[in-house]
């Protein structure tokens, strides 16, 4: 188990390194930033001076090394727009994104797991059919549209919940639900089908033959096995969740990373874009690492592969 | 040996689907006595396994349903019991070994965990004592290094060892009846024999009654006291193994016997039975074997023949025996 985890951690570090190189390279493909920073009639000497000041005259590997060293220390340069360190911008926005993600993730666990299991156990019942409708809508309705619709109904017409911004628990409800619905739908459908398969297996039959209660058969023997494919896909869902947050944060004026990167793109604030892209990609890598470790915990066949 | 433990009477288990009714078990009756082994033989799909699952009331719901009949365990009607009461029966009084040891153990829990669970439903003992009990149970079924094996996961054991673990789980409750549903088809021949011998030894110790489901006549000859031959949802012949093997009375049993290859007679071709068993959702009116039977008569196609007693405990369902 420890060897497996150590191996996966090493792979994740490697992936991060490759990723940083890609981000570094991509940014340099977008053109010379000095042309944007100086007036159009700037002399060649001025440009050269600025390039020297920014370190752009040095060879690429050296530049990459400096970028990597600074990034490791949390230094992503300064925002072009606000002239504040990118680190401060991220430090300010990141907690909001994290809280929103946690809230929608909590909704997902609380709804998707019981719903998925019960839909499989009571296959064909009204509960199952209701769950299917919720799942199909959740996966097919565009998230920004769901967000706008929810604002229209709950904020504008019923005046029950705030339409955007942060402050109280009530502010979390609409964005977390918008983000969570899609996740609930995906995980529930996956869990339902894998539960159905597992419930049909011989070891579930044997568990019943032992005289175990139905609750124990379902929540211990069946669920633990049914979760394995769900966790695999969970990693992918998590990655999509991070990108989807950009839409939801924009719709609900949520001051998170998603909105930060949206604003940065609009204003061509390259250092910010670069840092946020790097950070979200790192998040995806870390979450897939967590998924893999969880996966090994759930399935001993991988632990002792 | 007249002490009846399990009596199955006129059992009917049907599958209901959109296209119609599938009569998987259609009027099965037999009695299982203390300390004996009854072999239930027949082709795949003749309703053997469904009979077994009906006894413990674990037929696949909601498609299948026990429609009619009685299953009595020492006189108590199991079909009248509530689900809660049935759980007291499963594992403790009637245990079952499933066909595929590979698939019967849950891949994500240790052997110890799964064994302890079987003991824990019967006694609320502290975990440690249950764990000791589990190690003993493994030793009992001759798993080497039992105490260490408890920490293993199923995929770390060989097929034969897994089958022993499954056996230990089944015996955890010291059951009065053990149903073994083709427990050795997934194992190689040498491992098969070891496991069967082990089962016999354990049976001699506990005097449990065994219902042994198989399609292997070699196993029946070696292991069983009596045999019941099943065809298309019904028992067509039943009797002591010796009598049925020497003088098979039903044409189906005769044909089956003829199709078993023998080592002492040189043959060029294996005998087969012409045709296919009838589809269980379109059973013929009369005798189910009539379409394939070489002796078929008019009355065979009109009504199902009664069970005709031949001699001590030997009976077959065939019109020709009526005389």
Coordinates of C-alpha atoms in Angstrom, one line a residue, chain A residues 201-214 216 220-222 224-225 228 298-305, chain B residues 53 56 58 87 90-91 94 96 98-100 103-109 113-115 117-118 121 153 155-156 166 169:
Chain A
X201 CA -23.5 -11.1 -8.0
X202 CA -22.8 -14.4 -6.3
X203 CA -21.2 -12.8 -3.2
X204 CA -24.3 -10.8 -2.5
X205 CA -26.2 -14.0 -2.7
X206 CA -23.8 -15.6 -0.3
X207 CA -24.1 -12.7 2.1
X208 CA -27.8 -13.2 2.1
X209 CA -27.3 -16.9 2.6
X210 CA -25.3 -16.2 5.7
X211 CA -28.5 -14.7 7.2
X212 CA -27.3 -11.1 7.1
X213 CA -29.8 -8.3 7.3
X214 CA -30.7 -6.7 3.9
X216 CA -25.9 -5.0 5.8
X220 CA -21.7 -3.1 3.3
X221 CA -21.3 -5.9 0.7
X222 CA -22.9 -4.3 -2.3
X224 CA -18.4 -1.1 -1.2
X225 CA -18.0 -2.9 -4.5
X228 CA -15.2 1.3 -7.1
X298 CA -11.5 0.4 -1.7
X299 CA -10.1 -2.4 -3.9
X300 CA -7.5 -4.7 -2.3
X301 CA -6.8 -6.2 -5.7
X302 CA -5.0 -3.0 -6.6
X303 CA -3.3 -2.6 -3.2
X304 CA -1.6 -5.9 -3.6
X305 CA -1.4 -5.8 -7.4
Chain B
X53 CA -32.9 -21.1 -4.0
X56 CA -34.0 -20.7 1.3
X58 CA -33.8 -16.4 -2.2
X87 CA -32.9 -14.8 8.2
X90 CA -30.4 -19.0 6.6
X91 CA -26.9 -19.8 7.5
X94 CA -29.9 -24.3 6.2
X96 CA -25.7 -23.3 1.0
X98 CA -22.6 -21.8 -4.3
X99 CA -21.3 -22.9 -7.6
X100 CA -18.4 -20.6 -8.1
X103 CA -17.4 -15.3 -7.3
X104 CA -18.9 -16.2 -3.9
X105 CA -16.5 -14.3 -1.8
X106 CA -16.6 -10.5 -1.7
X107 CA -13.4 -9.3 -3.3
X108 CA -13.0 -6.2 -1.1
X109 CA -13.2 -7.8 2.4
X113 CA -14.0 -10.4 7.9
X114 CA -16.4 -12.6 5.9
X115 CA -16.1 -15.6 8.1
X117 CA -19.7 -12.2 9.9
X118 CA -21.1 -15.6 9.5
X121 CA -25.1 -13.3 13.1
X153 CA -8.2 -11.1 0.5
X155 CA -7.8 -12.9 -4.7
X156 CA -4.8 -14.1 -2.8
X166 CA -16.9 -20.9 1.4
X169 CA -18.7 -20.1 6.0

